[in-house]
Amino acid sequence: MFTFAIESSCDETSAAILDNFEVRSNIILSQLFHKDYGGIVPELASRAHIKTIDKIVKSSFDEANLSELDIGLVAATRGPGLIGSLLVGFNFAKGFAASNNIPFIGIDHIESHLFSCFIGKAEIEFPFISLVVSGGHTILFLVCGYNDYKVLGQTQDDAAGEAFDKVAKMLGLEYPGGPLIDKLAKVGNEDYHKFPEAEIKGSPYDFSFSGIKTSVLYYLRKNFPGDTLKIPLNDLCASFQKAVVGSLVSKTISAAKNYGIKNIAVSGGVSANSRLRNEFMKCTSNGYNVFFPEKIYSTDNAAMIGYTAYLKYIHSPAGSFDNEILKQAFARFGS
Ligand code: KG4
Ligand code: ZN
């Protein structure tokens, strides 16, 4: 069965088509103009989605060499995200589904990041610990099955990606700062300065990144007042990245250890980070299996929405959804 999916929760307009579990096309357009404002401007983001969505959808069908007559299920991100941006993709997909009489399902953005590690796979091995780490969220889950998740911890303030972006801004780097910090850190001295990793009393799996961010700010103010040109960018990026990654890895491994779980899935925009990938891969020598999405599926994309929709379609017992339109899907294709 072919699933057509749209993702438009933030500043990427994306459309994808999947053939069962396999991606046939995954078109992503990033709204680069937000760089001029140093962050996302929600109203401009939704207007840009409106301008481009039909072209992105057409490209996804052209690349997959399919037409609307081939599609069996339509999906779109239903949240969380920027409301104006969500509305564009969600309503486009719903209109597409209604006008072609195809069942429709709205998908949770975080849940789709969680499953993005397994895109292409028909079987997923449960249980696993999932770290979803993006620009908007940093959440640690215990995942025991489809629709069976427990939140073990989450950030108490900034998301890790948000901290990357804010620190990048302090350093005079463009938005989004995560990929730039990652690149600059590659040739930096990670031990140049020790930034603090936060521990939250009584909440071993919760994160906090605003302290690291503020300590970078104070460090810059104290040591390079008014003279940003003298900042040792590579060393500072490497030291900051070490602290953020250290906190993400240690809490995830501690959860895996305490719950006796060997499988770990790391996803979301920050899962593209090279240090994060390297540090988690080191844990495989202690018997952990670590899953990452392909890099193109780390940041926002419609393939993860389509894959999650198809997983739900296959694995949720008929009638277990309160979503009327999905029930129609079961009536039409069986389950
Ligand atoms: O998942 P995503 O595309 O959007 C949200 O759902 O938030 O994540 C975007 C975030 C941004 O904060 C960006 O700076 C961060 O992911 N990011 C990275 C890297 N690539 C993207 N952070 C660190 N290292 C990277 N290589
Ligand atoms: Zn995302």
mmCIF file of C-alpha atoms and ligand atoms in Angstrom:
data_model
loop_
_atom_site.group_PDB
_atom_site.id
_atom_site.type_symbol
_atom_site.label_atom_id
_atom_site.label_comp_id
_atom_site.label_asym_id
_atom_site.label_seq_id
_atom_site.Cartn_x
_atom_site.Cartn_y
_atom_site.Cartn_z
ATOM 1 C CA MET A 1 0.000 0.000 0.000
ATOM 2 C CA PHE A 2 1.206 3.522 -0.767
ATOM 3 C CA THR A 3 1.117 6.178 1.976
ATOM 4 C CA PHE A 4 1.311 9.874 1.104
ATOM 5 C CA ALA A 5 2.508 12.150 3.959
ATOM 6 C CA ILE A 6 3.098 15.832 4.638
ATOM 7 C CA GLU A 7 5.198 17.473 7.374
ATOM 8 C CA SER A 8 4.987 21.250 7.894
ATOM 9 C CA SER A 9 5.301 21.758 11.667
ATOM 10 C CA CYS A 10 8.122 24.300 11.567
ATOM 11 C CA ASP A 11 10.381 25.615 8.785
ATOM 12 C CA GLU A 12 10.557 22.571 6.493
ATOM 13 C CA THR A 13 7.894 21.898 3.875
ATOM 14 C CA SER A 14 8.092 18.197 3.143
ATOM 15 C CA ALA A 15 6.079 15.571 1.249
ATOM 16 C CA ALA A 16 6.832 11.855 0.996
ATOM 17 C CA ILE A 17 5.412 8.677 -0.462
ATOM 18 C CA LEU A 18 6.070 5.248 1.042
ATOM 19 C CA ASP A 19 5.535 1.841 -0.497
ATOM 20 C CA ASN A 20 4.593 -0.083 2.663
ATOM 21 C CA PHE A 21 7.668 0.499 4.886
ATOM 22 C CA GLU A 22 9.969 1.742 2.105
ATOM 23 C CA VAL A 23 10.426 5.392 1.143
ATOM 24 C CA ARG A 24 9.696 6.024 -2.560
ATOM 25 C CA SER A 25 10.181 9.816 -2.353
ATOM 26 C CA ASN A 26 10.940 12.340 0.386
ATOM 27 C CA ILE A 27 11.097 15.969 -0.778
ATOM 28 C CA ILE A 28 12.218 18.576 1.798
ATOM 29 C CA LEU A 29 12.346 22.319 1.297
ATOM 30 C CA SER A 30 14.011 24.272 4.137
ATOM 31 C CA GLN A 31 12.982 27.910 4.528
ATOM 32 C CA LEU A 32 16.458 29.440 4.534
ATOM 33 C CA PHE A 33 15.243 33.057 4.741
ATOM 34 C CA HIS A 34 14.744 32.725 8.541
ATOM 35 C CA LYS A 35 18.556 33.097 8.861
ATOM 36 C CA ASP A 36 18.098 36.826 8.205
ATOM 37 C CA TYR A 37 16.028 37.093 11.406
ATOM 38 C CA GLY A 38 18.239 34.868 13.599
ATOM 39 C CA GLY A 39 15.367 32.399 14.223
ATOM 40 C CA ILE A 40 11.983 31.249 12.931
ATOM 41 C CA VAL A 41 9.355 33.914 12.289
ATOM 42 C CA PRO A 42 6.087 31.930 12.589
ATOM 43 C CA GLU A 43 3.918 34.097 10.349
ATOM 44 C CA LEU A 44 6.522 34.084 7.557
ATOM 45 C CA ALA A 45 6.921 30.319 7.956
ATOM 46 C CA SER A 46 3.225 29.610 7.379
ATOM 47 C CA ARG A 47 3.064 31.964 4.374
ATOM 48 C CA ALA A 48 6.078 30.216 2.835
ATOM 49 C CA HIS A 49 4.422 26.792 3.364
ATOM 50 C CA ILE A 50 1.328 28.039 1.500
ATOM 51 C CA LYS A 51 3.459 29.240 -1.415
ATOM 52 C CA THR A 52 5.416 26.027 -1.876
ATOM 53 C CA ILE A 53 3.326 23.099 -0.702
ATOM 54 C CA ASP A 54 1.703 22.230 -4.028
ATOM 55 C CA LYS A 55 5.098 22.169 -5.799
ATOM 56 C CA ILE A 56 6.622 19.975 -3.075
ATOM 57 C CA VAL A 57 3.674 17.586 -3.244
ATOM 58 C CA LYS A 58 3.915 17.404 -7.042
ATOM 59 C CA SER A 59 7.656 16.648 -6.812
ATOM 60 C CA SER A 60 6.972 13.832 -4.343
ATOM 61 C CA PHE A 61 4.509 12.218 -6.780
ATOM 62 C CA ASP A 62 6.811 12.775 -9.791
ATOM 63 C CA GLU A 63 9.787 11.232 -8.003
ATOM 64 C CA ALA A 64 7.735 8.237 -6.855
ATOM 65 C CA ASN A 65 6.246 7.948 -10.352
ATOM 66 C CA LEU A 66 2.739 7.585 -8.892
ATOM 67 C CA SER A 67 -0.611 9.404 -9.023
ATOM 68 C CA GLU A 68 -3.268 10.090 -6.374
ATOM 69 C CA LEU A 69 -5.130 7.003 -7.635
ATOM 70 C CA ASP A 70 -2.338 4.815 -6.219
ATOM 71 C CA ILE A 71 -2.535 6.177 -2.652
ATOM 72 C CA GLY A 72 -4.176 4.093 0.092
ATOM 73 C CA LEU A 73 -3.493 6.234 3.166
ATOM 74 C CA VAL A 74 -2.832 9.959 3.698
ATOM 75 C CA ALA A 75 -1.036 11.350 6.768
ATOM 76 C CA ALA A 76 0.080 14.731 8.066
ATOM 77 C CA THR A 77 1.710 16.110 11.199
ATOM 78 C CA ARG A 78 -1.026 17.192 13.600
ATOM 79 C CA GLY A 79 1.301 18.689 16.251
ATOM 80 C CA PRO A 80 3.188 19.805 18.189
ATOM 81 C CA GLY A 81 4.563 22.694 16.161
ATOM 82 C CA LEU A 82 3.809 26.207 14.952
ATOM 83 C CA ILE A 83 0.049 26.373 14.608
ATOM 84 C CA GLY A 84 0.008 28.403 11.377
ATOM 85 C CA SER A 85 2.540 26.093 9.750
ATOM 86 C CA LEU A 86 0.763 22.939 10.926
ATOM 87 C CA LEU A 87 -2.549 24.160 9.534
ATOM 88 C CA VAL A 88 -1.134 24.470 6.020
ATOM 89 C CA GLY A 89 0.159 20.899 5.702
ATOM 90 C CA PHE A 90 -2.612 19.303 7.756
ATOM 91 C CA ASN A 91 -5.410 20.911 5.762
ATOM 92 C CA PHE A 92 -3.701 20.309 2.435
ATOM 93 C CA ALA A 93 -3.397 16.594 3.281
ATOM 94 C CA LYS A 94 -6.952 16.380 4.636
ATOM 95 C CA GLY A 95 -8.321 18.113 1.532
ATOM 96 C CA PHE A 96 -6.296 15.764 -0.661
ATOM 97 C CA ALA A 97 -7.680 12.762 1.237
ATOM 98 C CA ALA A 98 -11.273 13.973 1.180
ATOM 99 C CA SER A 99 -11.309 14.919 -2.497
ATOM 100 C CA ASN A 100 -9.820 11.558 -3.506
ATOM 101 C CA ASN A 101 -11.829 9.559 -0.959
ATOM 102 C CA ILE A 102 -8.713 8.240 0.781
ATOM 103 C CA PRO A 103 -8.487 7.615 4.569
ATOM 104 C CA PHE A 104 -6.531 10.200 6.555
ATOM 105 C CA ILE A 105 -4.601 10.098 9.826
ATOM 106 C CA GLY A 106 -2.991 12.938 11.824
ATOM 107 C CA ILE A 107 0.396 12.003 13.302
ATOM 108 C CA ASP A 108 2.215 13.270 16.392
ATOM 109 C CA HIS A 109 5.503 14.893 15.383
ATOM 110 C CA ILE A 110 7.472 13.533 18.372
ATOM 111 C CA GLU A 111 6.155 10.006 17.886
ATOM 112 C CA SER A 112 7.282 10.167 14.264
ATOM 113 C CA HIS A 113 10.813 11.245 15.315
ATOM 114 C CA LEU A 114 10.796 8.319 17.741
ATOM 115 C CA PHE A 115 10.108 5.809 14.929
ATOM 116 C CA SER A 116 12.350 7.532 12.345
ATOM 117 C CA CYS A 117 15.259 5.310 13.464
ATOM 118 C CA PHE A 118 13.512 2.319 11.910
ATOM 119 C CA ILE A 119 12.298 3.727 8.559
ATOM 120 C CA GLY A 120 12.354 0.908 6.008
ATOM 121 C CA LYS A 121 12.058 -1.836 8.666
ATOM 122 C CA ALA A 122 8.934 -3.999 8.869
ATOM 123 C CA GLU A 123 9.740 -5.292 12.369
ATOM 124 C CA ILE A 124 10.853 -3.274 15.403
ATOM 125 C CA GLU A 125 12.365 -4.978 18.436
ATOM 126 C CA PHE A 126 10.782 -3.855 21.736
ATOM 127 C CA PRO A 127 11.456 -2.736 24.400
ATOM 128 C CA PHE A 128 13.864 0.133 23.776
ATOM 129 C CA ILE A 129 14.899 3.415 25.358
ATOM 130 C CA SER A 130 14.211 6.338 23.033
ATOM 131 C CA LEU A 131 15.915 9.717 23.233
ATOM 132 C CA VAL A 132 14.101 12.271 21.071
ATOM 133 C CA VAL A 133 16.304 15.330 20.906
ATOM 134 C CA SER A 134 15.357 18.214 18.642
ATOM 135 C CA GLY A 135 14.987 21.989 18.477
ATOM 136 C CA GLY A 136 11.729 21.884 20.428
ATOM 137 C CA HIS A 137 11.998 18.743 22.600
ATOM 138 C CA THR A 138 14.364 16.620 24.650
ATOM 139 C CA ILE A 139 12.491 13.581 25.957
ATOM 140 C CA LEU A 140 13.554 10.174 27.218
ATOM 141 C CA PHE A 141 10.983 7.396 26.677
ATOM 142 C CA LEU A 142 10.668 3.768 27.640
ATOM 143 C CA VAL A 143 8.997 2.182 24.593
ATOM 144 C CA CYS A 144 7.484 -1.261 25.163
ATOM 145 C CA GLY A 145 5.355 -1.564 22.014
ATOM 146 C CA TYR A 146 3.371 0.357 19.421
ATOM 147 C CA ASN A 147 1.307 2.920 21.329
ATOM 148 C CA ASP A 148 3.000 1.872 24.575
ATOM 149 C CA TYR A 149 5.340 4.656 25.711
ATOM 150 C CA LYS A 150 6.309 5.977 29.110
ATOM 151 C CA VAL A 151 8.043 9.348 29.502
ATOM 152 C CA LEU A 152 11.005 8.801 31.858
ATOM 153 C CA GLY A 153 12.283 12.357 31.741
ATOM 154 C CA GLN A 154 12.451 15.528 29.724
ATOM 155 C CA THR A 155 14.038 18.929 29.673
ATOM 156 C CA GLN A 156 12.994 21.327 32.396
ATOM 157 C CA ASP A 157 13.875 24.382 30.299
ATOM 158 C CA ASP A 158 15.539 24.620 26.868
ATOM 159 C CA ALA A 159 15.567 21.736 24.401
ATOM 160 C CA ALA A 160 19.106 20.623 23.472
ATOM 161 C CA GLY A 161 18.711 21.899 19.890
ATOM 162 C CA GLU A 162 17.449 25.214 21.217
ATOM 163 C CA ALA A 163 20.590 25.507 23.384
ATOM 164 C CA PHE A 164 22.764 24.801 20.310
ATOM 165 C CA ASP A 165 20.890 27.513 18.368
ATOM 166 C CA LYS A 166 21.050 30.091 21.179
ATOM 167 C CA VAL A 167 24.757 29.548 21.875
ATOM 168 C CA ALA A 168 25.435 29.774 18.121
ATOM 169 C CA LYS A 169 23.677 33.143 18.102
ATOM 170 C CA MET A 170 25.903 34.369 20.971
ATOM 171 C CA LEU A 171 28.905 33.341 18.882
ATOM 172 C CA GLY A 172 27.629 35.273 15.875
ATOM 173 C CA LEU A 173 26.774 32.118 13.891
ATOM 174 C CA GLU A 174 23.730 31.765 11.608
ATOM 175 C CA TYR A 175 20.485 29.939 12.419
ATOM 176 C CA PRO A 176 20.206 26.973 12.796
ATOM 177 C CA GLY A 177 23.369 26.848 14.868
ATOM 178 C CA GLY A 178 23.488 23.113 15.631
ATOM 179 C CA PRO A 179 25.072 21.986 12.369
ATOM 180 C CA LEU A 180 27.582 24.893 12.451
ATOM 181 C CA ILE A 181 28.671 24.190 16.038
ATOM 182 C CA ASP A 182 29.046 20.521 15.091
ATOM 183 C CA LYS A 183 31.292 21.485 12.151
ATOM 184 C CA LEU A 184 33.432 24.010 14.079
ATOM 185 C CA ALA A 185 33.823 21.619 17.036
ATOM 186 C CA LYS A 186 35.441 18.987 14.820
ATOM 187 C CA VAL A 187 38.836 20.728 15.017
ATOM 188 C CA GLY A 188 38.362 22.284 18.472
ATOM 189 C CA ASN A 189 39.774 21.376 21.886
ATOM 190 C CA GLU A 190 36.875 19.859 23.855
ATOM 191 C CA ASP A 191 38.771 20.431 27.128
ATOM 192 C CA TYR A 192 39.346 24.138 26.477
ATOM 193 C CA HIS A 193 36.741 25.042 29.133
ATOM 194 C CA LYS A 194 34.505 22.855 31.330
ATOM 195 C CA PHE A 195 30.839 23.883 31.070
ATOM 196 C CA PRO A 196 28.529 22.392 33.736
ATOM 197 C CA GLU A 197 26.257 19.393 33.114
ATOM 198 C CA ALA A 198 23.049 19.875 35.102
ATOM 199 C CA GLU A 199 21.771 17.308 37.588
ATOM 200 C CA ILE A 200 18.183 17.722 38.772
ATOM 201 C CA LYS A 201 17.640 16.477 42.315
ATOM 202 C CA GLY A 202 15.131 13.631 42.487
ATOM 203 C CA SER A 203 14.665 13.532 38.679
ATOM 204 C CA PRO A 204 17.574 11.478 37.338
ATOM 205 C CA TYR A 205 16.242 11.382 33.770
ATOM 206 C CA ASP A 206 15.295 15.050 33.427
ATOM 207 C CA PHE A 207 17.533 17.424 31.485
ATOM 208 C CA SER A 208 18.378 21.106 31.807
ATOM 209 C CA PHE A 209 20.319 23.072 29.212
ATOM 210 C CA SER A 210 19.677 26.680 30.147
ATOM 211 C CA GLY A 211 22.496 26.542 32.751
ATOM 212 C CA ILE A 212 25.077 25.463 30.145
ATOM 213 C CA LYS A 213 23.791 28.180 27.805
ATOM 214 C CA THR A 214 24.024 30.870 30.512
ATOM 215 C CA SER A 215 27.491 29.786 31.556
ATOM 216 C CA VAL A 216 28.633 30.213 27.919
ATOM 217 C CA LEU A 217 27.139 33.724 28.003
ATOM 218 C CA TYR A 218 28.944 34.643 31.252
ATOM 219 C CA TYR A 219 32.185 33.107 30.000
ATOM 220 C CA LEU A 220 32.027 35.247 26.842
ATOM 221 C CA ARG A 221 31.107 38.408 28.769
ATOM 222 C CA LYS A 222 33.963 37.925 31.213
ATOM 223 C CA ASN A 223 36.679 36.882 28.789
ATOM 224 C CA PHE A 224 35.794 38.592 25.507
ATOM 225 C CA PRO A 225 33.840 41.722 26.434
ATOM 226 C CA GLY A 226 32.855 43.523 23.253
ATOM 227 C CA ASP A 227 35.442 41.631 21.198
ATOM 228 C CA THR A 228 33.773 38.638 19.590
ATOM 229 C CA LEU A 229 36.529 38.358 16.952
ATOM 230 C CA LYS A 230 38.961 36.994 19.572
ATOM 231 C CA ILE A 231 36.658 34.121 20.637
ATOM 232 C CA PRO A 232 38.345 30.761 19.953
ATOM 233 C CA LEU A 233 35.281 29.495 18.093
ATOM 234 C CA ASN A 234 36.411 25.921 17.487
ATOM 235 C CA ASP A 235 37.459 25.328 21.106
ATOM 236 C CA LEU A 236 34.363 26.961 22.539
ATOM 237 C CA CYS A 237 32.041 24.967 20.271
ATOM 238 C CA ALA A 238 33.857 21.732 21.132
ATOM 239 C CA SER A 239 33.653 22.410 24.904
ATOM 240 C CA PHE A 240 29.977 23.398 24.791
ATOM 241 C CA GLN A 241 29.092 20.399 22.618
ATOM 242 C CA LYS A 242 30.966 18.068 25.005
ATOM 243 C CA ALA A 243 28.806 19.243 27.931
ATOM 244 C CA VAL A 244 25.479 18.897 26.059
ATOM 245 C CA VAL A 245 26.324 15.515 24.569
ATOM 246 C CA GLY A 246 27.710 14.279 27.910
ATOM 247 C CA SER A 247 24.415 14.986 29.620
ATOM 248 C CA LEU A 248 22.323 13.384 26.835
ATOM 249 C CA VAL A 249 24.412 10.218 26.710
ATOM 250 C CA SER A 250 24.876 9.700 30.468
ATOM 251 C CA LYS A 251 21.147 10.031 31.287
ATOM 252 C CA THR A 252 20.127 7.772 28.412
ATOM 253 C CA ILE A 253 22.633 5.081 29.373
ATOM 254 C CA SER A 254 21.664 5.339 33.021
ATOM 255 C CA ALA A 255 17.992 4.760 32.066
ATOM 256 C CA ALA A 256 18.953 1.792 29.883
ATOM 257 C CA LYS A 257 21.040 0.334 32.719
ATOM 258 C CA ASN A 258 18.378 0.813 35.394
ATOM 259 C CA TYR A 259 15.583 -0.649 33.243
ATOM 260 C CA GLY A 260 17.837 -3.475 32.007
ATOM 261 C CA ILE A 261 17.325 -2.563 28.346
ATOM 262 C CA LYS A 262 19.948 -3.064 25.652
ATOM 263 C CA ASN A 263 18.293 -1.299 22.701
ATOM 264 C CA ILE A 264 18.576 2.491 22.440
ATOM 265 C CA ALA A 265 17.072 4.669 19.682
ATOM 266 C CA VAL A 266 18.256 8.273 19.286
ATOM 267 C CA SER A 267 16.352 10.608 16.962
ATOM 268 C CA GLY A 268 15.368 14.233 16.215
ATOM 269 C CA GLY A 269 17.431 17.044 14.670
ATOM 270 C CA VAL A 270 20.262 16.870 17.232
ATOM 271 C CA SER A 271 20.712 13.149 16.477
ATOM 272 C CA ALA A 272 22.550 14.359 13.350
ATOM 273 C CA ASN A 273 25.335 15.614 15.653
ATOM 274 C CA SER A 274 28.605 13.785 15.035
ATOM 275 C CA ARG A 275 29.831 13.804 18.647
ATOM 276 C CA LEU A 276 26.474 12.485 19.872
ATOM 277 C CA ARG A 277 26.637 9.663 17.331
ATOM 278 C CA ASN A 278 30.268 8.834 18.204
ATOM 279 C CA GLU A 279 29.686 8.834 21.970
ATOM 280 C CA PHE A 280 26.616 6.584 21.675
ATOM 281 C CA MET A 281 28.429 4.255 19.277
ATOM 282 C CA LYS A 282 31.156 3.815 21.948
ATOM 283 C CA CYS A 283 28.434 2.325 24.168
ATOM 284 C CA THR A 284 28.004 -0.573 21.751
ATOM 285 C CA SER A 285 31.199 -2.056 23.212
ATOM 286 C CA ASN A 286 29.257 -2.431 26.484
ATOM 287 C CA GLY A 287 26.596 -4.522 24.760
ATOM 288 C CA TYR A 288 24.127 -1.759 23.803
ATOM 289 C CA ASN A 289 22.511 -1.705 20.363
ATOM 290 C CA VAL A 290 22.172 1.914 19.291
ATOM 291 C CA PHE A 291 19.868 2.970 16.458
ATOM 292 C CA PHE A 292 19.999 6.319 14.667
ATOM 293 C CA PRO A 293 17.946 7.549 11.736
ATOM 294 C CA GLU A 294 19.750 8.041 8.445
ATOM 295 C CA LYS A 295 20.913 11.681 8.635
ATOM 296 C CA ILE A 296 18.248 12.859 6.175
ATOM 297 C CA TYR A 297 15.596 11.493 8.579
ATOM 298 C CA SER A 298 17.138 13.145 11.692
ATOM 299 C CA THR A 299 15.768 16.603 10.942
ATOM 300 C CA ASP A 300 12.136 17.239 10.011
ATOM 301 C CA ASN A 301 10.882 15.227 7.044
ATOM 302 C CA ALA A 302 7.633 13.724 5.774
ATOM 303 C CA ALA A 303 9.003 10.177 5.395
ATOM 304 C CA MET A 304 8.904 9.721 9.197
ATOM 305 C CA ILE A 305 5.263 10.868 9.214
ATOM 306 C CA GLY A 306 4.337 8.371 6.488
ATOM 307 C CA TYR A 307 6.261 5.543 8.179
ATOM 308 C CA THR A 308 4.588 6.179 11.566
ATOM 309 C CA ALA A 309 1.165 6.377 9.891
ATOM 310 C CA TYR A 310 1.727 3.048 8.174
ATOM 311 C CA LEU A 311 2.970 1.442 11.426
ATOM 312 C CA LYS A 312 -0.210 2.612 13.137
ATOM 313 C CA TYR A 313 -2.305 1.348 10.274
ATOM 314 C CA ILE A 314 -0.699 -2.098 10.481
ATOM 315 C CA HIS A 315 -0.311 -2.507 14.247
ATOM 316 C CA SER A 316 -3.317 -0.859 15.857
ATOM 317 C CA PRO A 317 -6.250 -3.159 16.316
ATOM 318 C CA ALA A 318 -9.253 -2.040 14.284
ATOM 319 C CA GLY A 319 -11.508 0.132 16.386
ATOM 320 C CA SER A 320 -8.791 1.130 18.846
ATOM 321 C CA PHE A 321 -8.608 4.607 17.320
ATOM 322 C CA ASP A 322 -10.849 7.448 18.245
ATOM 323 C CA ASN A 323 -10.014 8.860 14.837
ATOM 324 C CA GLU A 324 -13.114 8.300 12.689
ATOM 325 C CA ILE A 325 -11.222 8.683 9.457
ATOM 326 C CA LEU A 326 -8.719 6.017 10.401
ATOM 327 C CA LYS A 327 -11.551 3.652 11.202
ATOM 328 C CA GLN A 328 -12.616 4.126 7.596
ATOM 329 C CA ALA A 329 -9.124 3.009 6.595
ATOM 330 C CA PHE A 330 -9.661 -0.297 8.386
ATOM 331 C CA ALA A 331 -13.070 -0.667 6.791
ATOM 332 C CA ARG A 332 -11.618 -0.106 3.362
ATOM 333 C CA PHE A 333 -8.347 -2.078 3.478
ATOM 334 C CA GLY A 334 -8.884 -4.484 6.373
ATOM 335 C CA SER A 335 -6.346 -4.853 9.174
HETATM 336 O O1 KG4 B 1 13.949 17.805 14.537
HETATM 337 P P1 KG4 B 1 14.255 19.158 14.011
HETATM 338 O O2 KG4 B 1 14.529 19.301 12.522
HETATM 339 O O3 KG4 B 1 13.093 20.174 14.344
HETATM 340 C C1 KG4 B 1 12.369 20.112 15.545
HETATM 341 O O4 KG4 B 1 11.477 19.243 15.651
HETATM 342 O O5 KG4 B 1 12.745 20.910 16.433
HETATM 343 O O6 KG4 B 1 15.500 19.724 14.857
HETATM 344 C C2 KG4 B 1 16.085 20.958 14.582
HETATM 345 C C3 KG4 B 1 17.188 21.174 15.598
HETATM 346 C C4 KG4 B 1 17.798 22.582 15.529
HETATM 347 O O7 KG4 B 1 17.860 23.090 16.846
HETATM 348 C C5 KG4 B 1 19.191 22.326 14.970
HETATM 349 O O8 KG4 B 1 20.158 23.266 15.404
HETATM 350 C C6 KG4 B 1 19.482 20.934 15.513
HETATM 351 O O9 KG4 B 1 18.256 20.253 15.396
HETATM 352 N N1 KG4 B 1 20.524 20.254 14.726
HETATM 353 C C7 KG4 B 1 21.736 19.922 15.240
HETATM 354 C C8 KG4 B 1 22.455 19.329 14.186
HETATM 355 N N2 KG4 B 1 21.647 19.294 13.072
HETATM 356 C C9 KG4 B 1 20.463 19.866 13.434
HETATM 357 N N3 KG4 B 1 22.251 20.093 16.464
HETATM 358 C C10 KG4 B 1 23.510 19.676 16.682
HETATM 359 N N4 KG4 B 1 24.258 19.100 15.716
HETATM 360 C C11 KG4 B 1 23.786 18.903 14.476
HETATM 361 N N5 KG4 B 1 24.539 18.319 13.539
HETATM 362 ZN ZN ZN B 2 11.190 17.748 14.559
#
